[in-house]
CSV table of C-alpha atoms in Angstrom, one decimal:
chain,number,residue,atom,x,y,z
A,1,UNK,CA,6.9,-54.2,-6.5
A,2,UNK,CA,5.8,-54.7,-2.8
A,3,UNK,CA,2.4,-56.8,-1.7
A,4,UNK,CA,-0.9,-54.0,-1.8
A,5,UNK,CA,-3.6,-53.3,-0.1
A,6,UNK,CA,-6.6,-54.4,-2.5
A,7,UNK,CA,-8.2,-50.7,-2.3
A,8,UNK,CA,-4.9,-49.3,-3.5
A,9,UNK,CA,-4.2,-51.9,-6.0
A,10,UNK,CA,-7.6,-51.8,-7.9
A,11,UNK,CA,-7.5,-48.1,-7.7
A,12,UNK,CA,-4.2,-48.1,-9.7
A,13,UNK,CA,-6.4,-50.6,-12.2
A,14,UNK,CA,-9.5,-48.1,-12.2
A,15,UNK,CA,-6.5,-45.3,-13.8
A,16,UNK,CA,-5.1,-46.8,-16.3
A,17,UNK,CA,-8.3,-47.6,-17.4
A,18,UNK,CA,-9.2,-43.4,-17.6
A,19,UNK,CA,-6.5,-42.9,-19.4
A,20,UNK,CA,-7.1,-45.6,-22.0
A,21,UNK,CA,-10.0,-44.8,-22.1
A,22,UNK,CA,-9.1,-40.4,-22.7
A,23,UNK,CA,-6.7,-40.9,-25.2
A,24,UNK,CA,-8.6,-43.5,-27.6
A,25,UNK,CA,-11.8,-42.6,-26.6
A,26,UNK,CA,-15.0,-45.1,-27.5
A,27,UNK,CA,-15.8,-47.2,-31.7
A,28,UNK,CA,-13.0,-49.9,-30.5
A,29,UNK,CA,-13.7,-53.7,-30.1
A,30,UNK,CA,-13.2,-54.7,-26.4
A,31,UNK,CA,-9.4,-56.9,-27.9
A,32,UNK,CA,-8.5,-53.8,-29.1
A,33,UNK,CA,-9.4,-51.8,-25.2
A,34,UNK,CA,-7.7,-55.1,-23.5
A,35,UNK,CA,-5.0,-55.1,-24.9
A,36,UNK,CA,-3.9,-50.8,-24.8
A,37,UNK,CA,-4.8,-51.4,-21.1
A,38,UNK,CA,-2.5,-54.3,-20.2
A,39,UNK,CA,0.1,-52.2,-22.2
A,40,UNK,CA,-0.7,-49.2,-19.5
A,41,UNK,CA,-1.2,-51.3,-16.2
A,42,UNK,CA,2.1,-52.5,-17.7
A,43,UNK,CA,4.5,-49.1,-17.9
A,44,UNK,CA,2.2,-48.1,-13.7
A,45,UNK,CA,5.1,-52.1,-12.6
A,46,UNK,CA,1.6,-54.2,-12.3
A,47,UNK,CA,2.1,-57.5,-13.0
A,48,UNK,CA,-0.7,-58.8,-16.2
A,49,UNK,CA,-1.8,-62.0,-17.4
A,50,UNK,CA,-4.2,-61.8,-20.5
A,51,UNK,CA,-7.1,-64.3,-20.9
A,52,UNK,CA,-7.0,-65.7,-18.1
A,53,UNK,CA,-8.3,-69.8,-18.2
A,54,UNK,CA,-10.8,-70.5,-15.3
A,55,UNK,CA,-11.5,-74.0,-15.2
A,56,UNK,CA,-14.7,-75.1,-13.2
A,57,UNK,CA,-14.5,-78.1,-11.5
A,58,UNK,CA,-17.1,-80.7,-11.5
A,59,UNK,CA,-17.1,-83.6,-9.3
A,60,UNK,CA,-13.2,-84.0,-10.1
A,61,UNK,CA,-13.8,-82.9,-14.0
A,62,UNK,CA,-13.4,-80.5,-15.6
A,63,UNK,CA,-16.7,-79.5,-16.4
A,64,UNK,CA,-15.3,-76.1,-19.2
A,65,UNK,CA,-13.8,-73.2,-18.9
A,66,UNK,CA,-13.6,-69.7,-19.2
A,67,UNK,CA,-11.0,-66.8,-20.0
A,68,UNK,CA,-11.4,-63.2,-18.3
A,69,UNK,CA,-9.3,-60.8,-20.3
A,70,UNK,CA,-7.3,-60.0,-17.5
A,71,UNK,CA,-5.8,-61.3,-13.9
A,72,UNK,CA,-3.9,-58.4,-12.0
A,73,UNK,CA,-1.4,-58.9,-9.4
A,74,UNK,CA,-2.5,-62.2,-8.9
A,75,UNK,CA,-5.4,-60.4,-7.5
A,76,UNK,CA,-7.9,-59.1,-9.0
A,77,UNK,CA,-9.8,-60.2,-12.0
A,78,UNK,CA,-10.3,-57.4,-15.3
A,79,UNK,CA,-13.1,-58.4,-17.6
A,80,UNK,CA,-13.0,-55.2,-20.4
A,81,UNK,CA,-16.2,-54.6,-21.9
A,82,UNK,CA,-17.2,-51.9,-25.0
A,83,UNK,CA,-21.1,-51.9,-25.5
A,84,UNK,CA,-23.4,-49.2,-24.7
A,85,UNK,CA,-24.2,-50.0,-20.9
A,86,UNK,CA,-23.2,-52.7,-18.6
A,87,UNK,CA,-26.3,-55.4,-18.3
A,88,UNK,CA,-27.2,-58.1,-15.0
A,89,UNK,CA,-25.2,-59.5,-17.9
A,90,UNK,CA,-21.5,-59.0,-17.4
A,91,UNK,CA,-22.6,-59.3,-13.8
A,92,UNK,CA,-23.3,-62.2,-13.5
A,93,UNK,CA,-20.4,-63.6,-15.8
A,94,UNK,CA,-17.6,-61.5,-12.8
A,95,UNK,CA,-18.9,-63.6,-10.0
A,96,UNK,CA,-18.9,-66.5,-12.4
A,97,UNK,CA,-15.2,-65.6,-12.8
A,98,UNK,CA,-15.4,-64.8,-8.9
A,99,UNK,CA,-17.2,-68.4,-7.1
A,100,UNK,CA,-15.2,-70.4,-10.3
A,101,UNK,CA,-11.2,-69.1,-9.4
A,102,UNK,CA,-11.8,-68.4,-5.8
A,103,UNK,CA,-9.9,-64.4,-6.1
A,104,UNK,CA,-11.8,-61.3,-3.9
A,105,UNK,CA,-12.7,-59.3,-6.9
A,106,UNK,CA,-13.5,-58.8,-10.3
A,107,UNK,CA,-14.1,-55.1,-12.1
A,108,UNK,CA,-16.2,-54.7,-14.5
A,109,UNK,CA,-15.3,-51.7,-17.1
A,110,UNK,CA,-16.5,-51.0,-19.7
A,111,UNK,CA,-15.7,-49.1,-22.6
A,112,UNK,CA,-18.0,-48.2,-24.7
A,113,UNK,CA,-20.0,-45.7,-23.6
A,114,UNK,CA,-18.4,-41.6,-23.7
A,115,UNK,CA,-18.1,-42.1,-19.9
A,116,UNK,CA,-16.1,-45.5,-19.1
A,117,UNK,CA,-17.9,-47.2,-16.3
A,118,UNK,CA,-16.7,-49.3,-13.3
A,119,UNK,CA,-18.1,-51.7,-11.2
A,120,UNK,CA,-15.8,-53.7,-8.8
A,121,UNK,CA,-17.5,-56.9,-7.8
A,122,UNK,CA,-17.1,-58.5,-4.1
A,123,UNK,CA,-18.0,-62.2,-4.0
A,124,UNK,CA,-20.8,-62.1,-1.0
A,125,UNK,CA,-20.2,-64.4,2.4
A,126,UNK,CA,-23.2,-66.4,0.4
A,127,UNK,CA,-21.9,-66.0,-3.3
A,128,UNK,CA,-24.2,-69.0,-4.2
A,129,UNK,CA,-27.2,-66.3,-2.6
A,130,UNK,CA,-26.2,-64.3,-4.6
A,131,UNK,CA,-24.4,-66.2,-8.0
A,132,UNK,CA,-28.9,-67.6,-7.4
A,133,UNK,CA,-30.3,-63.8,-7.2
A,134,UNK,CA,-28.2,-62.8,-10.3
A,135,UNK,CA,-29.6,-65.5,-12.2
A,136,UNK,CA,-32.8,-65.3,-11.0
A,137,UNK,CA,-32.6,-61.2,-12.0
A,138,UNK,CA,-31.2,-62.7,-16.0
A,139,UNK,CA,-34.2,-65.3,-16.2
A,140,UNK,CA,-37.3,-62.1,-15.6
A,141,UNK,CA,-35.2,-60.1,-18.0
A,142,UNK,CA,-35.1,-62.8,-20.2
A,143,UNK,CA,-38.9,-63.3,-20.2
A,144,UNK,CA,-39.9,-59.3,-20.7
A,145,UNK,CA,-37.4,-58.8,-23.1
A,146,UNK,CA,-37.9,-62.1,-25.1
A,147,UNK,CA,-41.7,-63.3,-24.8
């Protein structure tokens, strides 16, 4: 497959997400959507890796490992949710994945609502400040809702 413009690539990914959503509807766990979505993306001719490992380095050592649900065409991370709504913690997760990988786009896709919910995340020129802002939002959310 030839090199795709990032916008054309994300449009294809989103189109496949709608196909999965329209076929399966709501009510399944994330893994069901992940497997169906990976299959749909492959049918569309896209290269897909499931449970893509993301390693976090600090001072030259591996200090943690996460797994993005999908890496599509070696350019777009996809994090799948089956929740009643996307929340700030989901955004923080996607932004951290971008920061750890150096990739330019992460799609958060929520299959848990009647109408599919999709967010495109991009690193800002000041990714550090974006991460800090997300954590500030999360901190205020936690203090308001848990105390």
